Coordinates of C-alpha atoms and ligand atoms in Angstrom, one line a residue:
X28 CA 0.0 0.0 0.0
X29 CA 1.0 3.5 -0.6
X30 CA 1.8 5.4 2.9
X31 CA 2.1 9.6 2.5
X32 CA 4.2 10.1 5.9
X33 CA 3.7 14.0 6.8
X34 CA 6.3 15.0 9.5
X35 CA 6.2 17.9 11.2
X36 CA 8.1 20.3 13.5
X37 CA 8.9 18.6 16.9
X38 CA 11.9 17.3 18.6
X39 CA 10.8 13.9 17.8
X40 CA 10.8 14.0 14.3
X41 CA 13.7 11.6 14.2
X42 CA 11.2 9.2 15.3
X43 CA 10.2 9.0 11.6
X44 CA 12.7 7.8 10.5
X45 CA 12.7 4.5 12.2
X46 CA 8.5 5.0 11.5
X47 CA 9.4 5.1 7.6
X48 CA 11.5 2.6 7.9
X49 CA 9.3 0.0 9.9
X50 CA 6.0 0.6 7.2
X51 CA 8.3 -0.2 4.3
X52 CA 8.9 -3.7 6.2
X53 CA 5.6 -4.0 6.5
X54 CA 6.2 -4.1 2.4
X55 CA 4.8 -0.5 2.0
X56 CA 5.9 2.2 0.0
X57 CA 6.5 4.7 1.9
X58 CA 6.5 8.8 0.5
X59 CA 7.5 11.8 3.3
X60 CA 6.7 15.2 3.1
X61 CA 8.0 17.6 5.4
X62 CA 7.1 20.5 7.1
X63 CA 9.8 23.6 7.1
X64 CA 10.0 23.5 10.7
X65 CA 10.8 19.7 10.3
X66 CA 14.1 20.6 8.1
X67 CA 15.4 22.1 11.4
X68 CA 15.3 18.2 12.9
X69 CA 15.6 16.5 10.0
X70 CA 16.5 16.8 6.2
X71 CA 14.7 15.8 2.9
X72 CA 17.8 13.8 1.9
X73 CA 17.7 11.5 5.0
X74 CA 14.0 10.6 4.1
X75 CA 14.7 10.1 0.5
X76 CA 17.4 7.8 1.0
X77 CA 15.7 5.8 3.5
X78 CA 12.5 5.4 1.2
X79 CA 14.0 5.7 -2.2
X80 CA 11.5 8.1 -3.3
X81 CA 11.5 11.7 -3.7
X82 CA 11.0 13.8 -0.4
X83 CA 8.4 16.8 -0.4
X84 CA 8.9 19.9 1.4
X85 CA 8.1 23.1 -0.6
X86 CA 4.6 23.4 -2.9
X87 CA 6.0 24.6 -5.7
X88 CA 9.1 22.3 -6.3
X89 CA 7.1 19.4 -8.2
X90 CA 9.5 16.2 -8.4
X91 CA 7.7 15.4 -11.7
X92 CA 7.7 18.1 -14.2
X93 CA 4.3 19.4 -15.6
X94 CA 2.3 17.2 -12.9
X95 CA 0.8 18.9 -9.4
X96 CA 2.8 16.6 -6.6
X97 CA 0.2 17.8 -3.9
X98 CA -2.7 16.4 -5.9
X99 CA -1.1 13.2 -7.3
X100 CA 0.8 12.3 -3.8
X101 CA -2.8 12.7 -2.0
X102 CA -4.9 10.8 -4.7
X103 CA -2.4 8.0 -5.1
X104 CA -1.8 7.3 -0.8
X105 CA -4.1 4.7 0.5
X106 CA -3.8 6.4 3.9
X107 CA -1.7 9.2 5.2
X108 CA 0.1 9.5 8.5
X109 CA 1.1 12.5 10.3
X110 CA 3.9 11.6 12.9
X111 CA 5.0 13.5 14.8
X112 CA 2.6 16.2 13.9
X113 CA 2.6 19.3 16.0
X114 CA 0.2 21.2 17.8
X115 CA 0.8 23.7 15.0
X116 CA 0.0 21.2 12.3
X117 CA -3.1 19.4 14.0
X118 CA -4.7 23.3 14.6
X119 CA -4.1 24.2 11.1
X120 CA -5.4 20.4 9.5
X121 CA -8.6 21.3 11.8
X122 CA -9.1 24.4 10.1
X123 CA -8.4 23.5 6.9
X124 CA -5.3 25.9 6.2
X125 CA -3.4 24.7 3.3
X126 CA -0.4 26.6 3.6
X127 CA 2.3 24.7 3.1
X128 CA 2.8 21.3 1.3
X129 CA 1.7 18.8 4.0
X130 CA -1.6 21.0 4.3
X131 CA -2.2 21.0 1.4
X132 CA -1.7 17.2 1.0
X133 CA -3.9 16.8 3.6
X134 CA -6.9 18.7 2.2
X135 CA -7.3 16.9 -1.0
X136 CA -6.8 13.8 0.2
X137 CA -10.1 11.6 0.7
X138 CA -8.3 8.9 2.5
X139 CA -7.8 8.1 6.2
X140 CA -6.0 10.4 8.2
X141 CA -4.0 8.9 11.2
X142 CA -2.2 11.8 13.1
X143 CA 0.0 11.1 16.2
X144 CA 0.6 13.8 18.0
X145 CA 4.2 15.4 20.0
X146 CA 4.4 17.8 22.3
X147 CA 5.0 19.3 25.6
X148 CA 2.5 18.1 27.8
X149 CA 1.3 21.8 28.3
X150 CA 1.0 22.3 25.0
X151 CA -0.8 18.9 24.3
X152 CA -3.9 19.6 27.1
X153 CA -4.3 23.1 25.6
X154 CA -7.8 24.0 24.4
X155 CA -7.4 24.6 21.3
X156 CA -5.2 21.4 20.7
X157 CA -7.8 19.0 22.1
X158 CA -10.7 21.2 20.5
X159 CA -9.2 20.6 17.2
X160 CA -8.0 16.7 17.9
X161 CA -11.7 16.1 18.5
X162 CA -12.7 18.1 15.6
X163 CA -10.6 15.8 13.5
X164 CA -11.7 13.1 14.8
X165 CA -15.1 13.7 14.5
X166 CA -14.4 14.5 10.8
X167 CA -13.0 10.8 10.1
X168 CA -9.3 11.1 11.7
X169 CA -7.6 8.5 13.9
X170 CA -5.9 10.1 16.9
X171 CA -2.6 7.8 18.0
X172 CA -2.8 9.1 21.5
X173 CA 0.6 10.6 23.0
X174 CA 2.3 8.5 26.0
X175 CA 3.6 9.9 29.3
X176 CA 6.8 10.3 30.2
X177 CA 9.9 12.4 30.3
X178 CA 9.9 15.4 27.2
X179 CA 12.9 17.2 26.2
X180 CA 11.6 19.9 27.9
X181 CA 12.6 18.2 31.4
X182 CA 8.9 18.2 32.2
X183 CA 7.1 14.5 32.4
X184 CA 3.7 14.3 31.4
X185 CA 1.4 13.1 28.3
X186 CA 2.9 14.5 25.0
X187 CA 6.0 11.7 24.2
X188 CA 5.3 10.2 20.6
X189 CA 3.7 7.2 20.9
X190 CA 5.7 4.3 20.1
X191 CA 6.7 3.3 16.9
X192 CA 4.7 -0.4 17.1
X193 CA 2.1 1.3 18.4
X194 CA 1.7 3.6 15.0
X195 CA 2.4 1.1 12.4
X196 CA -0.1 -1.9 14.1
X197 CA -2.9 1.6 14.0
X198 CA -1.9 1.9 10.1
X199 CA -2.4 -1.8 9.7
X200 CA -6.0 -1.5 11.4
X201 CA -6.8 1.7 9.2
X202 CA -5.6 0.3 6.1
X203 CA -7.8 -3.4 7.3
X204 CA -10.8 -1.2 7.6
X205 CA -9.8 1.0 4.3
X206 CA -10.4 -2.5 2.6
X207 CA -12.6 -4.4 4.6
X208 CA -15.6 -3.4 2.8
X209 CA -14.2 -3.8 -1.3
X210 CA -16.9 -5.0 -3.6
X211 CA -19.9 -4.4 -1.2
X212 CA -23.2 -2.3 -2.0
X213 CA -24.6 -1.0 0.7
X214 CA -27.8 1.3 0.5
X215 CA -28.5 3.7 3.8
X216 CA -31.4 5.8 4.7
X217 CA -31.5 8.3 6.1
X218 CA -32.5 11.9 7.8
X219 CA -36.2 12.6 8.7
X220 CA -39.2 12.4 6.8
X221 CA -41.7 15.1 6.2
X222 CA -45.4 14.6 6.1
X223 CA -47.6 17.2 4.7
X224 CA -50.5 18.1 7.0
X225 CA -51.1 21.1 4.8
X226 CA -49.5 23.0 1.5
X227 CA -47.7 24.9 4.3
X228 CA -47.2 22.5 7.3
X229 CA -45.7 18.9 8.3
X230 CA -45.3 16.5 10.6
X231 CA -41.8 15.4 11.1
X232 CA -38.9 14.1 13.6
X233 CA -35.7 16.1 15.1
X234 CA -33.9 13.8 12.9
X235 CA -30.4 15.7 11.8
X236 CA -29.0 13.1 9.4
X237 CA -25.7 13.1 11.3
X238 CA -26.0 9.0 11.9
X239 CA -26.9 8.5 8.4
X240 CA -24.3 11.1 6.8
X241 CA -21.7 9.3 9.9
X242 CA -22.4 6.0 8.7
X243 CA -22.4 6.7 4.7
X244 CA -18.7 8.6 5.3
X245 CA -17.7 5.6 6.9
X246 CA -18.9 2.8 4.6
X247 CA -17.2 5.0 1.6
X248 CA -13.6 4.9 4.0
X249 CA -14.1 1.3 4.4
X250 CA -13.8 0.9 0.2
X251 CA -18.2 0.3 -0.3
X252 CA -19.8 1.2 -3.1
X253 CA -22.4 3.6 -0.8
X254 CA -26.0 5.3 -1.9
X255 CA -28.1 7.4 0.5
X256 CA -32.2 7.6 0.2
X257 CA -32.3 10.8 2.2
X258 CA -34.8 12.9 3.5
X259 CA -34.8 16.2 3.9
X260 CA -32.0 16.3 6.2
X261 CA -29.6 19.3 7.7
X262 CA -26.7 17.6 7.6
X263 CA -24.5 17.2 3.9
X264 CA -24.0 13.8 2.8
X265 CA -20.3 12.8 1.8
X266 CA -18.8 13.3 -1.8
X267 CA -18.7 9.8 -3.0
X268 CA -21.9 8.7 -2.3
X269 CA -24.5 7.9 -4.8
X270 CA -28.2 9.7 -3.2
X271 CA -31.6 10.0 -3.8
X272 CA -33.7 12.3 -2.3
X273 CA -37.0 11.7 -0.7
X274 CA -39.5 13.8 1.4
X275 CA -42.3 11.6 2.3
X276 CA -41.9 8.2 4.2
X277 CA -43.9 6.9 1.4
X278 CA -41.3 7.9 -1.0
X279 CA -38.6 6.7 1.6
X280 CA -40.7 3.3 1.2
X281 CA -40.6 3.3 -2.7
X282 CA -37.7 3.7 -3.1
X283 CA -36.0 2.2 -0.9
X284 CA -37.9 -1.4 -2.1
X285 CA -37.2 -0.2 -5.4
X286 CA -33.6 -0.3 -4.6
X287 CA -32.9 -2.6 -2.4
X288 CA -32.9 -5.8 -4.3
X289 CA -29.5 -4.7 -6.3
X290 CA -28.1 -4.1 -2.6
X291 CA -25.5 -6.5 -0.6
X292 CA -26.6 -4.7 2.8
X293 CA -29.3 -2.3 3.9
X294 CA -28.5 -0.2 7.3
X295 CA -31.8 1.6 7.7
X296 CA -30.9 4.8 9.6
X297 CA -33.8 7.4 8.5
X298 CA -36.2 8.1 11.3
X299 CA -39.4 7.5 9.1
X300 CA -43.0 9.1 10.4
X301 CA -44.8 6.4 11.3
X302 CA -48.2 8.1 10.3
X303 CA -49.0 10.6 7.9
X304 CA -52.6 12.5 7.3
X305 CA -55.3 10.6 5.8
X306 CA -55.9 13.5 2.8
X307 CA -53.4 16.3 3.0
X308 CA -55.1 19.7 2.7
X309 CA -54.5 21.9 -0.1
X310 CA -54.1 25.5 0.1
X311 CA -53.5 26.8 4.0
X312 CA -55.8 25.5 7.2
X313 CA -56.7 28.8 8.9
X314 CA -56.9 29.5 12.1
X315 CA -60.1 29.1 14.7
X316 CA -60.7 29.6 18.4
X317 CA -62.3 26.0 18.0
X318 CA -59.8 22.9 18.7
X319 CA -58.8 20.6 15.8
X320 CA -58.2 17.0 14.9
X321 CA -56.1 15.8 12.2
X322 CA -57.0 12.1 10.8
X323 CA -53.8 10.5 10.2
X324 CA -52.9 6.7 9.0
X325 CA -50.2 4.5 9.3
X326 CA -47.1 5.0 7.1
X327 CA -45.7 1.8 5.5
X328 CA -42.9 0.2 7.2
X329 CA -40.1 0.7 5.5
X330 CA -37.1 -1.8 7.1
X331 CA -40.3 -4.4 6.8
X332 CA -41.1 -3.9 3.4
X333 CA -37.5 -4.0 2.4
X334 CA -37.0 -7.1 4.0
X335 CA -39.9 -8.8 1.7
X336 CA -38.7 -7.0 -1.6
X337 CA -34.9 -7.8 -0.8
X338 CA -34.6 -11.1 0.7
X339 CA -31.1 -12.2 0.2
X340 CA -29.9 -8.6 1.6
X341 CA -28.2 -8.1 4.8
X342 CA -30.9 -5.7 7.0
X343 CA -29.7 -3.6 10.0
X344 CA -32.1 -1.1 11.4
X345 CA -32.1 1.4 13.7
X346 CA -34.0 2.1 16.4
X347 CA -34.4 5.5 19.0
X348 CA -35.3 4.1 21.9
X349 CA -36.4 6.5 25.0
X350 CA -34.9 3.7 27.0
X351 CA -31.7 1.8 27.7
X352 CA -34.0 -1.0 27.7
X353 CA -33.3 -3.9 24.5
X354 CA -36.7 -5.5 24.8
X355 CA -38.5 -3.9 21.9
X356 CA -35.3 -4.0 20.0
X357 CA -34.9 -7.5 20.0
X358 CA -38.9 -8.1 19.0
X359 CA -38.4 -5.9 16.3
X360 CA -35.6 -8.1 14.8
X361 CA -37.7 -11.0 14.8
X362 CA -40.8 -9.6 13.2
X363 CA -38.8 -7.5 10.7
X364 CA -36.4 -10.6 9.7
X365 CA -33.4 -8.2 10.6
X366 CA -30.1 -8.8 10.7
X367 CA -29.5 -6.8 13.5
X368 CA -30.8 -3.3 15.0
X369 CA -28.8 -0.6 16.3
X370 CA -30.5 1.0 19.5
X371 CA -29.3 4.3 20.6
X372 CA -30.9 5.4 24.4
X373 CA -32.6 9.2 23.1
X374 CA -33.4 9.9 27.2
X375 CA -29.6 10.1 27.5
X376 CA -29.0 14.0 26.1
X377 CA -25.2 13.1 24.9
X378 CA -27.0 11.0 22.3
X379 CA -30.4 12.1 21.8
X380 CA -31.6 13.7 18.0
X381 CA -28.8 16.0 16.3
X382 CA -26.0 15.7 18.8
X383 CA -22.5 14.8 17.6
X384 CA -21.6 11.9 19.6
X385 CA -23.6 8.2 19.8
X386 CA -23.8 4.9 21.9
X387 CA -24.9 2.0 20.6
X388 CA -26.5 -0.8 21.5
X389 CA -26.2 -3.5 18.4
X390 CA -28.4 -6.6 19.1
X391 CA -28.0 -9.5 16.7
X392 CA -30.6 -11.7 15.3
X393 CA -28.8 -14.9 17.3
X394 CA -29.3 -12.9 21.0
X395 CA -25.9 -11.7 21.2
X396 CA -24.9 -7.6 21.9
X397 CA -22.1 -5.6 21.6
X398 CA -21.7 -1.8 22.5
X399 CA -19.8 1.1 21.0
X400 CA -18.8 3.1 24.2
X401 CA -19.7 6.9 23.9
X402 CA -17.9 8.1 21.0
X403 CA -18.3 10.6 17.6
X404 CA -20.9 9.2 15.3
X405 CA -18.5 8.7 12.8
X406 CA -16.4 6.2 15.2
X407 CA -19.8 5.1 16.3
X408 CA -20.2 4.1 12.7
X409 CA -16.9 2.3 11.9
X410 CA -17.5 0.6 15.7
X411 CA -20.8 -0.6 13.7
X412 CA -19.7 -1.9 10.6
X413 CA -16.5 -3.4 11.9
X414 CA -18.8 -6.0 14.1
X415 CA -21.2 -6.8 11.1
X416 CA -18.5 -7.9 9.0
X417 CA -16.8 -9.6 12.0
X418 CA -20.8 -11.4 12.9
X419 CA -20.9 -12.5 9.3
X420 CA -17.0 -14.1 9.4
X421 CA -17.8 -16.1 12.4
X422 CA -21.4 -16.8 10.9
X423 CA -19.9 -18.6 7.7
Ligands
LIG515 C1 13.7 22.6 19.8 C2 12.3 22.7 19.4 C3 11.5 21.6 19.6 C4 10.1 21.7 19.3 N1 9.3 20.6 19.6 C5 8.0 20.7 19.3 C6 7.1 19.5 19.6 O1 7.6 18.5 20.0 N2 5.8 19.7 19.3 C7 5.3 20.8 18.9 O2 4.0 20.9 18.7 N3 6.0 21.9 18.6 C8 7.4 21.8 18.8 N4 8.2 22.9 18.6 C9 7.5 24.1 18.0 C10 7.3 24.0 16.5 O3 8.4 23.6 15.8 C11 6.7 25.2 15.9 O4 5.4 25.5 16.5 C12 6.6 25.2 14.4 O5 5.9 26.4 14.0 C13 5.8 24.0 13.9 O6 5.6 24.1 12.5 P1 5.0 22.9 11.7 O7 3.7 22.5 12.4 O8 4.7 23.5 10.4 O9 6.0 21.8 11.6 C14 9.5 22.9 18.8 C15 10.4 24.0 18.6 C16 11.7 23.9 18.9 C17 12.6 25.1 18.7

């Protein structure tokens, strides 16, 4: 595999070179870019003849002649790593900057990011460090944590490096899950649905389509071929996905059993209305002093229906549950026919409707469960696809 190794100004960035050195035994190829504070610890020539291959450092100094090294260096790495990267570096990559050649790199690349941070301890516990390590993390990046110990500072605290194993078996793991899903189709829903009570008015959920967009983002990362039914939700849906958008749980329904047949897996993450009014008003209701009752009728059940139309599909659905409780879960997986369900407790408010962080609950069809931990939906959603792959391994 192709490794873009971004190094960046600490004392440790000798490190990298026994880093570099240990992914090309792995039987990587290994490429380095460098930082200009970097030069100050090490030099582009030490990389280079380590690695064999040329050594970035400047934007504008392109090793191939009429050819843009910071878009073919991102587009041709199956992941890049950023070790050491310094609390410099990891602000700027959380803000997007692209000022130099590693940030640059960094920003069009689509693939997973694994940074593995160096510091003084003070530095490392700073606000704005750990605001932006979360931020990345929440946007897709793996975070090698930082050991304790002695810094060349003559302080001791977290901040040291973490060890070189310790990096490489976290490339391995990324690169596992970079590949893991290769050749599968998987079709999500997601987002709310709308129902119209009026030409004006609807009926709907707090849905954001964070879990959806979280689980999409990471199904593309793990190498899927991903499309989204979604409905009209806030949040964007990643580049690389195939979508179609729906407003009406009806439509959801349509097209989801429309689609799902030509689908390896379906992870079923919309939260569809389950009623909608019986005959939607045209024009505006007006206002009276007297009360009002609105006739509504069930919506079809989507994960159900899907189940019928796509037999041979895998089915994982999701379920909001204002309870910790897995009862209703599990009796929805046998009268759906599901695979599994995914239950996330709504009464706790770090993962109720729209908020950036999930726990799951994920209760198989053969009684088992497994749960995530608290953790970004994005991780949430590798967490998730990680154990349906591993429950179909141990199934066959
Ligand atoms: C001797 C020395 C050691 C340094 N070590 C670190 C370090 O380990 N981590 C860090 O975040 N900054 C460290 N710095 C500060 C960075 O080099 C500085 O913030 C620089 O602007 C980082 O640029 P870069 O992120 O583009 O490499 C060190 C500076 C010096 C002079």
């Amino acid at each position: 595999m192709n490794i873009l190794l971004g190094v960046s100004g600490s004392v440790s960035a000798y490190r990298a070179a026994d880093l570099s050195r240990e992914l090309m035994r792995q039987g990587h190829t290994v490429r380095v870019c460098l930082t200009d504070a970097a030069q100050n610890f090490v030099s582009a020539v030490l990389f280079e003849t380590l690695t064999s291959q040329p050594c970035l450092v400047d934007t504008f100094e392109e090793p191939t002649v009429g050819r843009m090294a910071h878009i073919d260096w991102a587009r041709q790495a199956d992941v890049i790593v950023i070790a050491p990267a310094t609390a410099n570096t990891i602000n700027k990559l959380a803000n997007g900057l692209a000022d130099d050649m590693l940030s640059t790199l960094a920003l069009v690349t689509t693939r997973p990011m694994i940074i593995c941070p160096a510091m003084n301890p003070q530095m490392y516990v700073h606000e704005t460090v750990q605001t932006s390590l979360r931020h990345l993390i929440s946007r897709g990046a793996t975070v090698v944590e930082p050991t304790e110990g002695d810094v060349a500072s003559g302080e001791t605290g977290v901040g040291k490096l973490a060890p070189i194993e310790r990096i490489v078996e976290c490339v391995e793991e990324v690169l596992f899950s970079s590949q893991a899903l290769i050749g599968k189709k998987i079709l999500i829903t997601s987002g709310p649905t709308q129902e119209p009570i009026d030409s004006v008015r609807y009926i709907s959920n707090h849905s954001s389509g964070k879990m959806g967009s979280a689980v999409a983002k990471a199904a593309l990362q793990m190498g899927a071929e991903v499309t989204v039914i979604a409905g009209p939700q806030s949040e964007p849906l990643p580049i690389g996905a195939k979508v179609h958008s729906v407003t009406t749980a009806q439509q959801m329904h349509d097209q989801a059993v429309k689609l799902a047949p030509s689908f390896d897996w379906v992870i079923a993450v919309a939260a569809v209305a389950d009623y909608r009014m019986s005959a939607p008003i045209e024009g505006k209701l007006r206002r009276t002093e007297d009360s009002m009752t609105l006739d509504l009728v069930a919506n079809p059940d989507v994960i159900a229906a899907v189940a019928k139309a796509a037999p041979n599909a895998l089915l994982v659905g999701f379920a909001a549950e204002p309870t910790s409780e897995t009862t209703m879960a599990q009796e929805k997986i046998k009268r759906k026919g599901l695979f599994a369900i995914a239950a996330n407790d709504i009464s706790n408010p770090s993962t109720t409707f729209g908020s950036a962080q999930n726990h799951l609950k994920l209760i198989f069809n053969d009684g088992s469960i497994a749960e995530s931990g608290l953790t970004s939906k994005f991780q949430c959603s590798i967490w998730l696809l990680k154990q349906i792959i591993y429950k179909c391994a141990n199934k066959s």
